Short mmCIF file of C-alpha atoms in Angstrom, two decimals:
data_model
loop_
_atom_site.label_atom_id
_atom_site.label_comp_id
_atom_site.label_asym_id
_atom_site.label_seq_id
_atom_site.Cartn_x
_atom_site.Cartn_y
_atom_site.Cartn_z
CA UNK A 1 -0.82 -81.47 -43.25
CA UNK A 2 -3.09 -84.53 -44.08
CA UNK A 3 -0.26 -86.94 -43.88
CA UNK A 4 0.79 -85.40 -40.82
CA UNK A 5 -2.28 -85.00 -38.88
CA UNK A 6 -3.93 -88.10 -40.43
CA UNK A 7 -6.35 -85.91 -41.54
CA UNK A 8 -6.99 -83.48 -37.92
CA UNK A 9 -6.73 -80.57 -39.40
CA UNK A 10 -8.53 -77.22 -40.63
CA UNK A 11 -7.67 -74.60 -43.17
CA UNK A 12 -8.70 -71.26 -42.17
CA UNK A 13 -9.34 -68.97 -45.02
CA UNK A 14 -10.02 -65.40 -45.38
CA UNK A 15 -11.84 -63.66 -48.45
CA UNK A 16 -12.82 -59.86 -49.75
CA UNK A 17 -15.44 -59.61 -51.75
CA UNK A 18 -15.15 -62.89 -52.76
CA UNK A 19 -11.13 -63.03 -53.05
CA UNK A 20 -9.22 -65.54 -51.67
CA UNK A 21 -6.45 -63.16 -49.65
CA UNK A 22 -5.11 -65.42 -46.92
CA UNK A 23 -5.52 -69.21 -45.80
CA UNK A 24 -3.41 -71.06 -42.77
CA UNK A 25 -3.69 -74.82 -41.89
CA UNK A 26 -4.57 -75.19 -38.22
CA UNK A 27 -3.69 -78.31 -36.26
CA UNK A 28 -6.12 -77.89 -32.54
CA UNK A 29 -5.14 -80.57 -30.36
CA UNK A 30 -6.06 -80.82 -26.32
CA UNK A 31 -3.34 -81.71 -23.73
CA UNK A 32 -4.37 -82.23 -19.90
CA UNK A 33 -7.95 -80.32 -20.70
CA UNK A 34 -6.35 -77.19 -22.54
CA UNK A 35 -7.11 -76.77 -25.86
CA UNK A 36 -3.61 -75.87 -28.50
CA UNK A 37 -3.04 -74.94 -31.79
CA UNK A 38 0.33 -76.46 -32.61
CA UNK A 39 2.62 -77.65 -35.22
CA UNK A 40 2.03 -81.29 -36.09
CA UNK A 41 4.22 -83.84 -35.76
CA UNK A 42 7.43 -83.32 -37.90
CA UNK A 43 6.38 -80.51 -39.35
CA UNK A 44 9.34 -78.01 -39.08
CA UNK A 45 7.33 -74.58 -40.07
CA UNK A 46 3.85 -73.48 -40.54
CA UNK A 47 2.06 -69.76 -41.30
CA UNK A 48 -0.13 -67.68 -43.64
CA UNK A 49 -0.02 -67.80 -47.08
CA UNK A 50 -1.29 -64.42 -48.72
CA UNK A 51 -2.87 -63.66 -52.31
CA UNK A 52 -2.30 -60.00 -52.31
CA UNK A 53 -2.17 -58.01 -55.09
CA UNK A 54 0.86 -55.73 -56.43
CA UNK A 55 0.80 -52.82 -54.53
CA UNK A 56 3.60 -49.98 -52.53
CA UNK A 57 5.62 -51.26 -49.98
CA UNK A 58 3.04 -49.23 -47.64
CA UNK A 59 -0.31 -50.65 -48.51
CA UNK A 60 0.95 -54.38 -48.83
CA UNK A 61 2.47 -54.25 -45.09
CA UNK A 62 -0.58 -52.82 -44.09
CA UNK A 63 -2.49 -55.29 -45.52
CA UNK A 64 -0.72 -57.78 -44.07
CA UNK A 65 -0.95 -56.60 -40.61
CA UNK A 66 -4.69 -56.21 -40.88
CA UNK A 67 -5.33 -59.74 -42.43
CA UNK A 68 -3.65 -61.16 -39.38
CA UNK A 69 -5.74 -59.20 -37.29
CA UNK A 70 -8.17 -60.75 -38.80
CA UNK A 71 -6.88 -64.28 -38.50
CA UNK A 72 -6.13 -64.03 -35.16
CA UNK A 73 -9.83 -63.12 -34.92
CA UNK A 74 -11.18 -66.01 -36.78
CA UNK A 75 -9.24 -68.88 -34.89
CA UNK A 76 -10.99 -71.54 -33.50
CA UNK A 77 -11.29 -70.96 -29.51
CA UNK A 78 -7.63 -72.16 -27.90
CA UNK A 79 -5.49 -71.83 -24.78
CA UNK A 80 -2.33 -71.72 -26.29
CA UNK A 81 -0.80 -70.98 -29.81
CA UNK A 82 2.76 -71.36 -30.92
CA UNK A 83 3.58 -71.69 -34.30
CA UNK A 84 7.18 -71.62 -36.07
CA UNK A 85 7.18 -69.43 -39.59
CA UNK A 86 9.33 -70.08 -42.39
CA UNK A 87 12.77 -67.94 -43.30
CA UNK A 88 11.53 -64.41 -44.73
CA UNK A 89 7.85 -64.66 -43.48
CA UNK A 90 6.67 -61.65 -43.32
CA UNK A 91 3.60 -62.12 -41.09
CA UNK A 92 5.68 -61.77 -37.78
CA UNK A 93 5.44 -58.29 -37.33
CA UNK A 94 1.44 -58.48 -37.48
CA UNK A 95 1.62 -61.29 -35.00
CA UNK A 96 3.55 -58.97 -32.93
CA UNK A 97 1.15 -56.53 -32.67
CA UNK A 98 -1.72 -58.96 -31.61
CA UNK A 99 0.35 -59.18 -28.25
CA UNK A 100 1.87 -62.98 -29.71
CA UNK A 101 5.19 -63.22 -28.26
CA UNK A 102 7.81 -64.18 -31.25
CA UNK A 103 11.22 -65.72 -30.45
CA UNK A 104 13.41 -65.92 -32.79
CA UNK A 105 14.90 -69.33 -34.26
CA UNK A 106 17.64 -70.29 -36.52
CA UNK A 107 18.46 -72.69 -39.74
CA UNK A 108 21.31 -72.08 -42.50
CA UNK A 109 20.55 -72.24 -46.38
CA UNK A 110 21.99 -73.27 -49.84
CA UNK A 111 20.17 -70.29 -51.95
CA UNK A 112 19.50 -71.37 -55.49
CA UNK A 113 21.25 -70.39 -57.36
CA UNK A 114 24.47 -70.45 -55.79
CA UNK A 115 27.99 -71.55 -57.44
CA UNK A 116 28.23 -74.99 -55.55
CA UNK A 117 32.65 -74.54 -55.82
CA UNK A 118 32.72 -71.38 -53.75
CA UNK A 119 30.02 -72.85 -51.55
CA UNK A 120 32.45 -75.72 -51.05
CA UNK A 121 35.50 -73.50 -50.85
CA UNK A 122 33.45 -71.45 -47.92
CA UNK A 123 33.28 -74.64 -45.66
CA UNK A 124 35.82 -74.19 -42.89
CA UNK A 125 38.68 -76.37 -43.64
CA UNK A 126 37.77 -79.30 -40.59
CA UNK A 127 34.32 -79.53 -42.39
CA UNK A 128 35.81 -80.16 -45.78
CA UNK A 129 38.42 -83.02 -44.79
CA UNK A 130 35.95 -84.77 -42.79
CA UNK A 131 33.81 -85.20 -45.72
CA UNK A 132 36.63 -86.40 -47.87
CA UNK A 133 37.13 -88.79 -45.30
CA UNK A 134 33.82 -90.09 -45.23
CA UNK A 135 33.75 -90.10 -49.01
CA UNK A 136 36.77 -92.60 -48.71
CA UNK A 137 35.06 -94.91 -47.07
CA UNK A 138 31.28 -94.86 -47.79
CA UNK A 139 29.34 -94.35 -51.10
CA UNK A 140 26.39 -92.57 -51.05
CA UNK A 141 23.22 -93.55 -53.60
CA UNK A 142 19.43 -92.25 -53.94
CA UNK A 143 16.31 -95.00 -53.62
CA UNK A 144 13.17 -94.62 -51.12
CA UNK A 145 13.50 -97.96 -48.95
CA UNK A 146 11.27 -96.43 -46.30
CA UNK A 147 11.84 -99.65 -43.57
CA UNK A 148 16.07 -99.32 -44.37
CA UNK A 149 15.65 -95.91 -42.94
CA UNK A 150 13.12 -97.60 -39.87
CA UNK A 151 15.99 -100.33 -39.47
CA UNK A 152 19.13 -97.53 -39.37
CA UNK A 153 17.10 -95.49 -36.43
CA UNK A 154 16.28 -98.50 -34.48
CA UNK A 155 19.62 -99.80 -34.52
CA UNK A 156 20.68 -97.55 -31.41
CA UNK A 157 17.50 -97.99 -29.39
CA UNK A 158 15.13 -100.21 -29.09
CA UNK A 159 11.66 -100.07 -30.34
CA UNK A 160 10.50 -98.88 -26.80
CA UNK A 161 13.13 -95.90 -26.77
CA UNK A 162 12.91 -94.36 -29.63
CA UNK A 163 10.38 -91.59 -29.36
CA UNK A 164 9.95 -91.68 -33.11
CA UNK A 165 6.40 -92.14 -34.53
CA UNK A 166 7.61 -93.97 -37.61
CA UNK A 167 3.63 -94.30 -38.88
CA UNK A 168 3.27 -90.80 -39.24
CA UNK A 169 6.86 -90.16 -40.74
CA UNK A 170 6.04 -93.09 -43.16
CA UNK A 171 3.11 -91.39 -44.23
CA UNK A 172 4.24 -87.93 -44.79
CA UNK A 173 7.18 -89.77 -46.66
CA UNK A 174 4.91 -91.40 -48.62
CA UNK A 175 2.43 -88.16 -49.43
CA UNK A 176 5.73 -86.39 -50.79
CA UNK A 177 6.89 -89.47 -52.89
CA UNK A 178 4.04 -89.71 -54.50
CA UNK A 179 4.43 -86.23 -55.72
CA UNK A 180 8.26 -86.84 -56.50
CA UNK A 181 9.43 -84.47 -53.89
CA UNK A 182 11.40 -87.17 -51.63
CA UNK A 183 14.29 -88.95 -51.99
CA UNK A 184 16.35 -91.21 -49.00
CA UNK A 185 20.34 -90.81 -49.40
CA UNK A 186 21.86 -93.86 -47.76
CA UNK A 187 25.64 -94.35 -47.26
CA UNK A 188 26.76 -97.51 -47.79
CA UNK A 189 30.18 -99.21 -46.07
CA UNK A 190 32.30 -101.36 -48.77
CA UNK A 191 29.89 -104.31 -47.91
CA UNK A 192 27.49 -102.23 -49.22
CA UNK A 193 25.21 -102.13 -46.22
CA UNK A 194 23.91 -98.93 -45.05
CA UNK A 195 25.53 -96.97 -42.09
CA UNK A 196 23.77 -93.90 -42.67
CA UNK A 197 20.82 -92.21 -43.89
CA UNK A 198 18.74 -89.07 -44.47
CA UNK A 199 15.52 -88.14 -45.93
CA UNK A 200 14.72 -85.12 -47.95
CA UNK A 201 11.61 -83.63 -48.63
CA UNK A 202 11.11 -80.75 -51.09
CA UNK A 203 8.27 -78.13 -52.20
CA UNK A 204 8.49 -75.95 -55.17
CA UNK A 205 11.49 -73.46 -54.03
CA UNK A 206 12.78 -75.22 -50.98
CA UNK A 207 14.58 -78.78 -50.00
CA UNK A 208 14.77 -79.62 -46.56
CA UNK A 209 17.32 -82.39 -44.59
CA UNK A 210 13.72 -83.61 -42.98
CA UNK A 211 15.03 -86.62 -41.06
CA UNK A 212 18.36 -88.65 -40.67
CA UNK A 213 19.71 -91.88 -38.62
CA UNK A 214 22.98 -93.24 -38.53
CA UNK A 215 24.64 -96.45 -37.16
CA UNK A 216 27.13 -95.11 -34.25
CA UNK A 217 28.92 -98.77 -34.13
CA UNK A 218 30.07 -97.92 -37.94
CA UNK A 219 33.16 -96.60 -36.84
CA UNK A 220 33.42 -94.38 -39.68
CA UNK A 221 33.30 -90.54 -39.25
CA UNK A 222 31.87 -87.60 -40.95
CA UNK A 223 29.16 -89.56 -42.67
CA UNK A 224 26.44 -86.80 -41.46
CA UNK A 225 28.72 -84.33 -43.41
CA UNK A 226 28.98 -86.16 -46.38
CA UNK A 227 25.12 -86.72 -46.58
CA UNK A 228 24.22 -83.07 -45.65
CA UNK A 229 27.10 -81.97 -48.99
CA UNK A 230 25.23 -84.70 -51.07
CA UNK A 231 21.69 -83.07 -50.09
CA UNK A 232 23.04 -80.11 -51.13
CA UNK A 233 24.70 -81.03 -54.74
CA UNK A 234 21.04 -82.90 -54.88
CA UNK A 235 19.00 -79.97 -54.63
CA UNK A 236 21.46 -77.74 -56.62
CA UNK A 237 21.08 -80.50 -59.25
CA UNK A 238 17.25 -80.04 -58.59
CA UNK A 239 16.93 -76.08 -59.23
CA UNK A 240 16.10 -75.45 -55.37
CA UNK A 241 17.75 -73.78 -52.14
CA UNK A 242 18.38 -76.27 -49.72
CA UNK A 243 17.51 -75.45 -46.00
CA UNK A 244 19.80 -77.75 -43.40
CA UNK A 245 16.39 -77.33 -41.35
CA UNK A 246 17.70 -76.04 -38.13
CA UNK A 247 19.62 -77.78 -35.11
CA UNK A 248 18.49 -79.40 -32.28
CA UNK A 249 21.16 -79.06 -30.05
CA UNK A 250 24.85 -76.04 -29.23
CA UNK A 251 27.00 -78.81 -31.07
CA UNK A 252 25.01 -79.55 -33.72
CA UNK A 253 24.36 -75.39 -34.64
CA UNK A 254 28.24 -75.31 -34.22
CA UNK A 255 28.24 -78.49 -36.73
CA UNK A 256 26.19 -76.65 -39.15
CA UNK A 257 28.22 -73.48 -38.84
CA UNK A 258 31.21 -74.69 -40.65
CA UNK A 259 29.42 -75.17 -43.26
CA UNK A 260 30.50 -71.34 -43.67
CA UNK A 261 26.41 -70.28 -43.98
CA UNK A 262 24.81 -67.14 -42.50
CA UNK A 263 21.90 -68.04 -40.01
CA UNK A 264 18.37 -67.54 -41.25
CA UNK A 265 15.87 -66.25 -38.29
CA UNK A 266 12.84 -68.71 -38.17
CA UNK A 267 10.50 -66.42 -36.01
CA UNK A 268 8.24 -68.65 -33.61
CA UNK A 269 5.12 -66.79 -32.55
CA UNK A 270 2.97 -67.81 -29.39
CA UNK A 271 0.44 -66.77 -26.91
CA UNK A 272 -1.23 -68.83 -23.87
CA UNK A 273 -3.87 -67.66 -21.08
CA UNK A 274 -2.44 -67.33 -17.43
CA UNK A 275 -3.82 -71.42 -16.32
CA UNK A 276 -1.83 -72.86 -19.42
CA UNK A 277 1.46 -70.68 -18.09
CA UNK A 278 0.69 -71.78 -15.02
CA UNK A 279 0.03 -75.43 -16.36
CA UNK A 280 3.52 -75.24 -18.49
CA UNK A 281 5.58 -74.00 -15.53
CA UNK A 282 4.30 -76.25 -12.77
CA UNK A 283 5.12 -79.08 -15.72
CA UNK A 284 8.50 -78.18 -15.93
CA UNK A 285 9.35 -78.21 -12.09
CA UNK A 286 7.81 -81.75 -11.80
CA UNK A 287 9.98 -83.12 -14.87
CA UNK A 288 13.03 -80.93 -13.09
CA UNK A 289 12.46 -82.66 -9.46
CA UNK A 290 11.88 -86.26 -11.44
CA UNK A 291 14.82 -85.58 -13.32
CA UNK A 292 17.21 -84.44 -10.14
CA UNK A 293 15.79 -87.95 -8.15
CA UNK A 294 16.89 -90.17 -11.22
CA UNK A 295 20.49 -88.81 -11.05
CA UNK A 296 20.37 -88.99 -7.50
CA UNK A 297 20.21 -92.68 -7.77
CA UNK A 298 22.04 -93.42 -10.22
#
């Protein structure tokens, strides 16, 4: 959250008698006059943590709910809210009931352990050959060359067109290096220069396909397929599930999908006053209407 924010940020914590029982990072921005609690840049998922103690099934959803209630109570003064919570988070139901609309979202997962030979035998068939394809032609090696990565994404687009904040990524890059829980897998052409690339970040259960970039004049296909099965051989290797970290796009989910995984629900929660709906919708028309007269000309 430092790394991310550069530092913007608030934890909000909530005690009994003393006890630490829940605590959430908060990241309060203002767009156009409204004020938002958001998830920072390139952060994927964000929620509660809770220090409960062992107790029934009962009592500990209970508690849950009512430590949200009190959250909810104890952020700082906002117009809108909309956070994304991790796979299994339990906190969504509470949310729920503090009239937060939650929408559910999808990634796909490695669980650890898993045996990596039926994982590979699960692939659908397409997915496999394309990544013994790509192995044919690429190799694919480990190292943390920050500005190769910066180089491979700007290839495509100029400095001006990609929307990438590559300060901020650098720095959350370099927060989770220093902490040994990143690692950049480039694939490299015969010539040995780099065609391909993705960064993975990991915590203490969890490694995550953060961010990748590719060189589309490399002619050579399947190399995002051979870097997502390296990811996850490197964080089987590691001792952690690996989490493809969702989709961004119909083909991309259906890329992901033959990789022979069962979608994980990543629950976004959110709630906005009537002027920020208002705000949002009016928004969306103008970028509609700017985006219908650009067509038109072309």
């Amino acid at each position: 959250m430092d790394a991310a924010t550069n530092g913007n940020f608030e934890i909000v914590e909530i005690r009994h008698a003393g006890i630490l029982r829940l605590s959430m990072p908060i990241f309060l921005s203002r767009r156009m006059g409204f004020s938002c609690i958001s998830m920072p840049i390139y952060t994927r998922t964000l929620g509660p943590t809770f220090y409960l103690p062992p107790s029934k099934p009962f009592k500990h959803a209970q508690n849950v709910r009512n430590l949200i209630e009190e959250l909810v109570g104890r952020l700082p003064r906002h117009d809108s809210i909309r956070v994304r919570l991790p796979p299994g988070d339990e906190s969504g139901f509470g949310f729920s009931l503090q009239d937060f609309n939650c929408e559910e979202q999808f990634t796909f997962r490695v669980p650890y352990p898993s045996d990596i030979a039926t994982v590979w035998k699960n692939c659908d068939q397409k997915t496999r050959n394309v990544i013994r394809s790509a192995q044919r032609q690429v190799s694919v090696d480990c190292g943390y060359d920050f500005s190769e990565f910066v180089r491979l994404s700007l290839l495509n687009k100029s400095e001006k067109e990609n929307r990438n904040d590559f300060r901020t990524m650098g720095r959350i890059f370099d927060a989770a290096r220093e902490r040994n829980q990143a690692v950049i897998l480039t694939a490299r052409n015969q010539d040995g220069k780099g065609v391909a690339a993705a960064i993975l970040v990991w915590g203490a259960a969890n490694a995550y396909f953060w961010q990748s970039a590719r060189d589309l004049s490399c002619g050579i296909g399947g190399v995002n397929a051979l870097l997502l099965w390296k990811s996850i051989e490197l964080a089987d290797r590691l001792g952690l599930t690996f989490d493809f970290d969702s989709y961004g796009s119909v083909s991309s989910a259906k890329f992901l999908a033959g990789f022979g995984l069962a979608p994980l629900v990543r629950t976004e929660v959110s709630r906005q006053i009537v002027p920020y709906k208002l705000f949002k919708l009016a928004n969306g028309m103008r970028l509609r209407r700017a985006k219908a007269t650009a067509e038109a000309r072309d």
